[in-house]
Short mmCIF file of N, CA and C in Angstrom, two decimals:
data_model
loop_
_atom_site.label_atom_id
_atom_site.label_comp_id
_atom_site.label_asym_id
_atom_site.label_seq_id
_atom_site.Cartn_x
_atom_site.Cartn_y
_atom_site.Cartn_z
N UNK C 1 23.31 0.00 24.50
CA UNK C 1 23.58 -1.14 25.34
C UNK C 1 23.02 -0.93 26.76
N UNK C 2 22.74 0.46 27.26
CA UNK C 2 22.67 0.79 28.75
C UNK C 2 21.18 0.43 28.37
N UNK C 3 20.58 0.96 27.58
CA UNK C 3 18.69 0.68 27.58
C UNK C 3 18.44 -1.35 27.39
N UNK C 4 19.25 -1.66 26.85
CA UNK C 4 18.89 -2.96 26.83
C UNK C 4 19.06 -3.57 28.55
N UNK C 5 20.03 -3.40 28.71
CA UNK C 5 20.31 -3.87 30.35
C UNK C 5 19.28 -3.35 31.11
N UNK C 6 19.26 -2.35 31.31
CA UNK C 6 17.83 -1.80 31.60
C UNK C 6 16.75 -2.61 31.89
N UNK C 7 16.47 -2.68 30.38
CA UNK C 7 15.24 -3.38 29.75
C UNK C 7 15.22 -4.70 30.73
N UNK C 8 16.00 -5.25 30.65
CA UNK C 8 16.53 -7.00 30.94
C UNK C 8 16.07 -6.83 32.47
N UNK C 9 17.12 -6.02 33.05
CA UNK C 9 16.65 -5.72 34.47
C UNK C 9 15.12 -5.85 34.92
N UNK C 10 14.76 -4.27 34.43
CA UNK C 10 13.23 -4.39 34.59
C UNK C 10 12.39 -5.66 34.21
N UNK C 11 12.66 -6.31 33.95
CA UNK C 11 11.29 -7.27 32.85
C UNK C 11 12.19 -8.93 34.15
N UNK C 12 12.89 -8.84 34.25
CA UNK C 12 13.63 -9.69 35.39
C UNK C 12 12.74 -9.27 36.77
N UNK C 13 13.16 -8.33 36.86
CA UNK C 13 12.22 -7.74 38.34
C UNK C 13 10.76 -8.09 38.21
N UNK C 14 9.94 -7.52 37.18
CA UNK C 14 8.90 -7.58 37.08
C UNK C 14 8.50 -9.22 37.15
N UNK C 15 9.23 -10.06 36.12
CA UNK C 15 8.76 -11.24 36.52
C UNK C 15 9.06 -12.14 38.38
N UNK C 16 9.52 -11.25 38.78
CA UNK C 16 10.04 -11.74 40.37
C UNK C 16 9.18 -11.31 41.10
N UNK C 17 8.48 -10.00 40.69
CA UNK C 17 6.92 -9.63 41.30
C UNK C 17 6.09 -10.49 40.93
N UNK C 18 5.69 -10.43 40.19
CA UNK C 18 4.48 -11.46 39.63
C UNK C 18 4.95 -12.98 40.33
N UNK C 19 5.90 -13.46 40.72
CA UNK C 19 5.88 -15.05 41.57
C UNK C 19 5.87 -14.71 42.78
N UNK C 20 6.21 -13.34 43.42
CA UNK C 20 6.24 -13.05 44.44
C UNK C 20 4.68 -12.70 44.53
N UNK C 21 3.85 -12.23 44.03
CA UNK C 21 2.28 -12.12 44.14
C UNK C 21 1.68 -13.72 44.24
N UNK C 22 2.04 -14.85 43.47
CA UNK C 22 1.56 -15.90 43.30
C UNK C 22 1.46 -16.64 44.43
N UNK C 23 3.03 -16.67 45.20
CA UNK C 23 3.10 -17.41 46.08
C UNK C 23 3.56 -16.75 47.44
N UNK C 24 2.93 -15.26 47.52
CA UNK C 24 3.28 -14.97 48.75
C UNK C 24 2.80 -15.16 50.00
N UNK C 25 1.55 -16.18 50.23
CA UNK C 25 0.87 -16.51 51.50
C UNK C 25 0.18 -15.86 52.42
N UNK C 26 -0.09 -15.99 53.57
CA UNK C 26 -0.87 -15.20 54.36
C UNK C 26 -0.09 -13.98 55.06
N UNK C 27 -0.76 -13.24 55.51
CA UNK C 27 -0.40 -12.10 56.89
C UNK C 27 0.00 -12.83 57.85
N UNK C 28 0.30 -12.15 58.71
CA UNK C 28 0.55 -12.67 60.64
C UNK C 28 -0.77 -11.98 60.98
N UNK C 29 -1.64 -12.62 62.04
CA UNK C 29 -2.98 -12.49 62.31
C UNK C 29 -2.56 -11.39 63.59
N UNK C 30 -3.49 -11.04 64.05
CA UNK C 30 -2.86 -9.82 65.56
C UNK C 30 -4.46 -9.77 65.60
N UNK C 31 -4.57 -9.38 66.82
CA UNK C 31 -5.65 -8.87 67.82
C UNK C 31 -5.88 -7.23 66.74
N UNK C 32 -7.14 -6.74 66.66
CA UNK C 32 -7.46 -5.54 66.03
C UNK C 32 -6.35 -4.51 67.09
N UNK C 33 -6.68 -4.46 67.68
CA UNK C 33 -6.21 -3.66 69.63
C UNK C 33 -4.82 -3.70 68.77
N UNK C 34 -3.69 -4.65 68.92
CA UNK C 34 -2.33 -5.29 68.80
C UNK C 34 -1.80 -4.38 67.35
N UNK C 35 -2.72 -4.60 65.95
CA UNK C 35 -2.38 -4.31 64.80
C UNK C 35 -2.68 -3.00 64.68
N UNK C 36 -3.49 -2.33 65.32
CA UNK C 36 -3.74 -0.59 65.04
C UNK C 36 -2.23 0.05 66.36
N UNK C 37 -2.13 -0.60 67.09
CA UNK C 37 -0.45 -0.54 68.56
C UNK C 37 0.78 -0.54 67.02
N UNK C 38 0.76 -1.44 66.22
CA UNK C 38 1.99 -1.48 65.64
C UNK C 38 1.32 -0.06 64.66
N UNK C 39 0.44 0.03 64.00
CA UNK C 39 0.33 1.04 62.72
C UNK C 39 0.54 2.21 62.75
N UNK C 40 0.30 2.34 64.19
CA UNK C 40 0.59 3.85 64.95
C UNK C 40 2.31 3.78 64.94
N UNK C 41 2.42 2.54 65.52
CA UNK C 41 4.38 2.97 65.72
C UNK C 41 4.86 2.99 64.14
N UNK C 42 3.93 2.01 62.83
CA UNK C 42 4.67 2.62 61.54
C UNK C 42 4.65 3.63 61.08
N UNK C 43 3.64 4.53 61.35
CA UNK C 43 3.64 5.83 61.10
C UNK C 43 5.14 6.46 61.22
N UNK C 44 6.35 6.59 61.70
CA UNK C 44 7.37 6.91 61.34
C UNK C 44 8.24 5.61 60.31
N UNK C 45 7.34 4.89 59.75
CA UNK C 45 8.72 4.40 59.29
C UNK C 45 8.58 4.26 57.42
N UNK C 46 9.36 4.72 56.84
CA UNK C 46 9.11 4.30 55.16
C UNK C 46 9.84 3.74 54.76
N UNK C 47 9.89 2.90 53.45
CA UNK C 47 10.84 2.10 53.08
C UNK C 47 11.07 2.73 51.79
N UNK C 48 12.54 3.45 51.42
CA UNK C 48 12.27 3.72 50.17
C UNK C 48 13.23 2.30 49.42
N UNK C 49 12.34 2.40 47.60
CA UNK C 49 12.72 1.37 47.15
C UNK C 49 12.92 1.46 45.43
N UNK C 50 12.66 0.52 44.76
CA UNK C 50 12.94 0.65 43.08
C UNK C 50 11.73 -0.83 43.09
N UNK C 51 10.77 -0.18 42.57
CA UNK C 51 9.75 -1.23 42.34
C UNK C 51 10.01 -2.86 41.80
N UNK C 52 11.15 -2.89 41.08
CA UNK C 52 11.63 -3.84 40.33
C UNK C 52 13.03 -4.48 41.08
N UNK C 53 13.13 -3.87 42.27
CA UNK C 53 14.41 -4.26 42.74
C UNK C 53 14.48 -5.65 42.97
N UNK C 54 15.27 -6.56 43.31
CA UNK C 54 14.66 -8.24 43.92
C UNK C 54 14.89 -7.62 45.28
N UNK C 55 15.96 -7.14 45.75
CA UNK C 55 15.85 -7.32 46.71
C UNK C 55 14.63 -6.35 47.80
N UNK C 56 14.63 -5.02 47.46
CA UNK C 56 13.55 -4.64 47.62
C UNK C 56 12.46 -5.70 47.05
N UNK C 57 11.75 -6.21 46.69
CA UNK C 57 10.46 -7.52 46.23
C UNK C 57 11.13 -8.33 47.46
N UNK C 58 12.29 -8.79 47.93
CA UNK C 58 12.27 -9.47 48.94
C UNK C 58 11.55 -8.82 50.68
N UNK C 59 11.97 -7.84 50.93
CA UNK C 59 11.48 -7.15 51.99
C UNK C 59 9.91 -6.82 52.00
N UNK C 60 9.67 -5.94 50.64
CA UNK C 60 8.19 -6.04 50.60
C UNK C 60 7.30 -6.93 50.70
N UNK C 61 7.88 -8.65 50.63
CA UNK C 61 6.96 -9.73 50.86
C UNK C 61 6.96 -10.18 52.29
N UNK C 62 8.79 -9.58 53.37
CA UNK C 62 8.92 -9.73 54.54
C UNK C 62 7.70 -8.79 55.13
N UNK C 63 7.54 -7.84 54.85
CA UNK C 63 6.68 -6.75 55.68
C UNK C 63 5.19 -7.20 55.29
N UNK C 64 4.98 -8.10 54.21
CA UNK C 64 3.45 -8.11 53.93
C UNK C 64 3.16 -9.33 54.33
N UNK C 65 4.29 -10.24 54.98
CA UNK C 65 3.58 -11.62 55.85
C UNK C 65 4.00 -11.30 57.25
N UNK C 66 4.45 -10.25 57.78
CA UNK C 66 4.43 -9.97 59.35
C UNK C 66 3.71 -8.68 59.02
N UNK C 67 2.84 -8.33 58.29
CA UNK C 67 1.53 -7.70 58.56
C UNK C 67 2.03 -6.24 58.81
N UNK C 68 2.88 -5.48 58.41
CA UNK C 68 3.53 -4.07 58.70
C UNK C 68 3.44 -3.10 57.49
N UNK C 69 2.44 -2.63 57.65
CA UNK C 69 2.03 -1.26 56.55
C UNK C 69 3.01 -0.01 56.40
N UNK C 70 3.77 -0.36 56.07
CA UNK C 70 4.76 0.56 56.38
C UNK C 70 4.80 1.62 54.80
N UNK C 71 4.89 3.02 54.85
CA UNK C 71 4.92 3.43 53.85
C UNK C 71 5.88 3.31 52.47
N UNK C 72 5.82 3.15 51.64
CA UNK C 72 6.89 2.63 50.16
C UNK C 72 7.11 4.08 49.64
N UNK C 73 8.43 4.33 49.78
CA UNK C 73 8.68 5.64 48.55
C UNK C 73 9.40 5.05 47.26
N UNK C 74 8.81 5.00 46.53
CA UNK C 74 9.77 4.99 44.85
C UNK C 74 11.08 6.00 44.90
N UNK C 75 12.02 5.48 44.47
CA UNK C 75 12.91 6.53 44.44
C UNK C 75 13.70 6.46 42.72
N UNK C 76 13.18 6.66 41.86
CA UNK C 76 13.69 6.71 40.96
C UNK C 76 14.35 7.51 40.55
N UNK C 77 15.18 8.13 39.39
CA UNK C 77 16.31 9.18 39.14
C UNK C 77 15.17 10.25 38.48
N UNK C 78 15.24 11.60 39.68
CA UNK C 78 15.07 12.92 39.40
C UNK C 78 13.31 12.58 40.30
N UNK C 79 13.20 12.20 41.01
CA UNK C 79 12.53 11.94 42.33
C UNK C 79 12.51 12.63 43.46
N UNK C 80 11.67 13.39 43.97
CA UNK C 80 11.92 14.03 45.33
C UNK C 80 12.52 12.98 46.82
N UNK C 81 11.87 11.43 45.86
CA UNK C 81 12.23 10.76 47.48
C UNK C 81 13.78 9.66 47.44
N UNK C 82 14.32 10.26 45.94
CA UNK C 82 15.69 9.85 45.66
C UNK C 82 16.57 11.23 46.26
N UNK C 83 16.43 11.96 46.06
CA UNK C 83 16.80 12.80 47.05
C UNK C 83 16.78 13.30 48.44
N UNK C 84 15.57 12.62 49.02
CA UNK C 84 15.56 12.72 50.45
C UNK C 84 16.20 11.04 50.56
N UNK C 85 16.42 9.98 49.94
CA UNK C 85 17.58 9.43 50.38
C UNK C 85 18.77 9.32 50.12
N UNK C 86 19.07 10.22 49.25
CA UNK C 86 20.39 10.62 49.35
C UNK C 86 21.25 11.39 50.36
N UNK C 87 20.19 12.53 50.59
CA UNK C 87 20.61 14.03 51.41
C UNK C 87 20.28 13.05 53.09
N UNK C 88 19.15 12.08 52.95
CA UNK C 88 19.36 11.63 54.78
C UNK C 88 20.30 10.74 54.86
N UNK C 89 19.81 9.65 54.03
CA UNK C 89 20.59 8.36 54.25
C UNK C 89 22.33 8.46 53.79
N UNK C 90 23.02 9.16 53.08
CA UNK C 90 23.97 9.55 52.27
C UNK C 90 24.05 8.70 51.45
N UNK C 91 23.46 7.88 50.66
CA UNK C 91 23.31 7.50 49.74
C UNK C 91 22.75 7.08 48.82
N UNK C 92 22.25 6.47 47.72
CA UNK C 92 21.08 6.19 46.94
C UNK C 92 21.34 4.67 46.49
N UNK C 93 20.82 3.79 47.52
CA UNK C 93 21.20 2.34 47.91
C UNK C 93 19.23 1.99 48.26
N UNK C 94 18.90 1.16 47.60
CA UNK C 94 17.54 0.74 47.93
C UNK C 94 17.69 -0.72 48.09
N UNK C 95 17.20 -1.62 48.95
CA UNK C 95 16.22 -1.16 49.89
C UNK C 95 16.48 -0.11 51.50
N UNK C 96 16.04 0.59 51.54
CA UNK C 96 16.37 1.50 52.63
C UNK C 96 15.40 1.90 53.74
N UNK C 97 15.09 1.30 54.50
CA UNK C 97 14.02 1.36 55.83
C UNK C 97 14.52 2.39 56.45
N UNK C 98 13.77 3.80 56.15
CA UNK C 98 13.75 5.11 57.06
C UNK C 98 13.31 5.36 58.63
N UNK C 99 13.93 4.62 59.58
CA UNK C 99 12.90 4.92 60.89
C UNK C 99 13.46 5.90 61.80
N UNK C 100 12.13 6.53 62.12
CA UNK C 100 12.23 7.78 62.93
C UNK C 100 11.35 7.56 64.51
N UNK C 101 12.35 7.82 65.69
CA UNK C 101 11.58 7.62 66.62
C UNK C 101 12.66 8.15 67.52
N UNK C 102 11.99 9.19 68.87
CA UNK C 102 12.51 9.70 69.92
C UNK C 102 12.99 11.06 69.04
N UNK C 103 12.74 11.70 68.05
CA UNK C 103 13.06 12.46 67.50
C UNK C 103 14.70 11.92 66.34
N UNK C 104 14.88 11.09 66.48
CA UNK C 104 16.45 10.58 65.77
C UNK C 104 15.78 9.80 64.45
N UNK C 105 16.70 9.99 63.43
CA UNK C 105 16.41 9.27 62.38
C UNK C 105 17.45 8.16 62.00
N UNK C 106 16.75 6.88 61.78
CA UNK C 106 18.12 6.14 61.55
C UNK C 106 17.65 5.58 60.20
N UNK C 107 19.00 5.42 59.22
CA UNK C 107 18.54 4.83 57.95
C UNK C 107 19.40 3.76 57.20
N UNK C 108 18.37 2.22 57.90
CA UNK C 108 18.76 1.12 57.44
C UNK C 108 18.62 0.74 55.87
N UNK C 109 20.49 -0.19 55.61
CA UNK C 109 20.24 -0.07 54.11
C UNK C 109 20.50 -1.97 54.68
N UNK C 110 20.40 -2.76 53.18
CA UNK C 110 20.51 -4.20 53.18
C UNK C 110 19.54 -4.71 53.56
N UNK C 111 18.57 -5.29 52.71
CA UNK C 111 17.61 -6.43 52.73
C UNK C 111 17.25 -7.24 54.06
N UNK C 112 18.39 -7.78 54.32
CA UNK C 112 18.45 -9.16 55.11
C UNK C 112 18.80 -8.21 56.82
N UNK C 113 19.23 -7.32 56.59
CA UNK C 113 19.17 -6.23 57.80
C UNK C 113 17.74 -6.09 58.45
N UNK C 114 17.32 -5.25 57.44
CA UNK C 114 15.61 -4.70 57.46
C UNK C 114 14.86 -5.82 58.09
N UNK C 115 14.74 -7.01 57.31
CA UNK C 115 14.32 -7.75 57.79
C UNK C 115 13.89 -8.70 59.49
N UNK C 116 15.42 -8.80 59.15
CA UNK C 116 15.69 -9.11 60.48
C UNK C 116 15.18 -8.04 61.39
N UNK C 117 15.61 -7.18 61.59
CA UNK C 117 14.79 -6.05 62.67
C UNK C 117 13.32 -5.97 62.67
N UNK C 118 12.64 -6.35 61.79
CA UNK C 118 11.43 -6.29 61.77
C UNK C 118 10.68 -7.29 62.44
N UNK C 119 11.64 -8.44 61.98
CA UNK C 119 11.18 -9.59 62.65
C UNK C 119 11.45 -9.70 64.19
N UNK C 120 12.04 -9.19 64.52
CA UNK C 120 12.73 -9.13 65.72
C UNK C 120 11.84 -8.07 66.43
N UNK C 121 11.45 -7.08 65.99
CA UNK C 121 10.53 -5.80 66.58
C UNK C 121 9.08 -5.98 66.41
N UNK C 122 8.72 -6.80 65.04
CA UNK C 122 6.85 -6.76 64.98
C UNK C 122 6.56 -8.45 65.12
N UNK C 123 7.28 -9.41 65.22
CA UNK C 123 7.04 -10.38 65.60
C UNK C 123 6.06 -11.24 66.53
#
């Protein structure tokens, strides 16, 4: 019964990617100068996630129409980067925006969180 749910899950997600590819629209345009200023500041930041998540597929379409390359860790079970969000973040909750800056690490969990800060910071 656990592999069927599974199954259902995944193939649910997957079809939420594929409409999310169809109809995800343009970038946010930036000055070359402006967009290499933010890529440098993403360089600390990763998002770890579950490829099939919705709500992770929701953030990844937030970050790919405000134009933010931000690195993606998979974190699946028996994963090096399911364990570095477990052991940082204390828990294994995806979507999870890792940002590091001034030497401090902070690690945002919730979709509609992430978002918002992003929008609010690369806007």
């Amino acid at each position: 019964m656990k592999i069927l749910i599974k199954l259902i899950r995944n193939l649910l997600g997957y079809i939420i990617i594929a409409v999310d590819l169809l109809t995800r629209g343009s970038k946010k345009k930036r000055t070359p100068e402006k967009q290499e200023k933010i890529n440098q500041e993403l360089k600390n930041f990763s998002l770890y996630q579950f490829s099939a998540c919705p709500f992770c597929t929701k953030t990844r379409r937030a970050m790919y129409k405000l134009n933010l390359p931000i690195e993606k860790r998979n974190a699946p079970e028996g994963s090096v980067h399911r364990t570095e969000l477990l052991e940082g973040g204390g828990k294994v909750k995806v979507p999870c925006l890792r940002i590091e800056q001034d030497g401090k690490v902070e690690w945002m969990y919730e979709s509609s969180q992430i978002i918002s800060y992003l929008e609010k910071r690369f806007a």
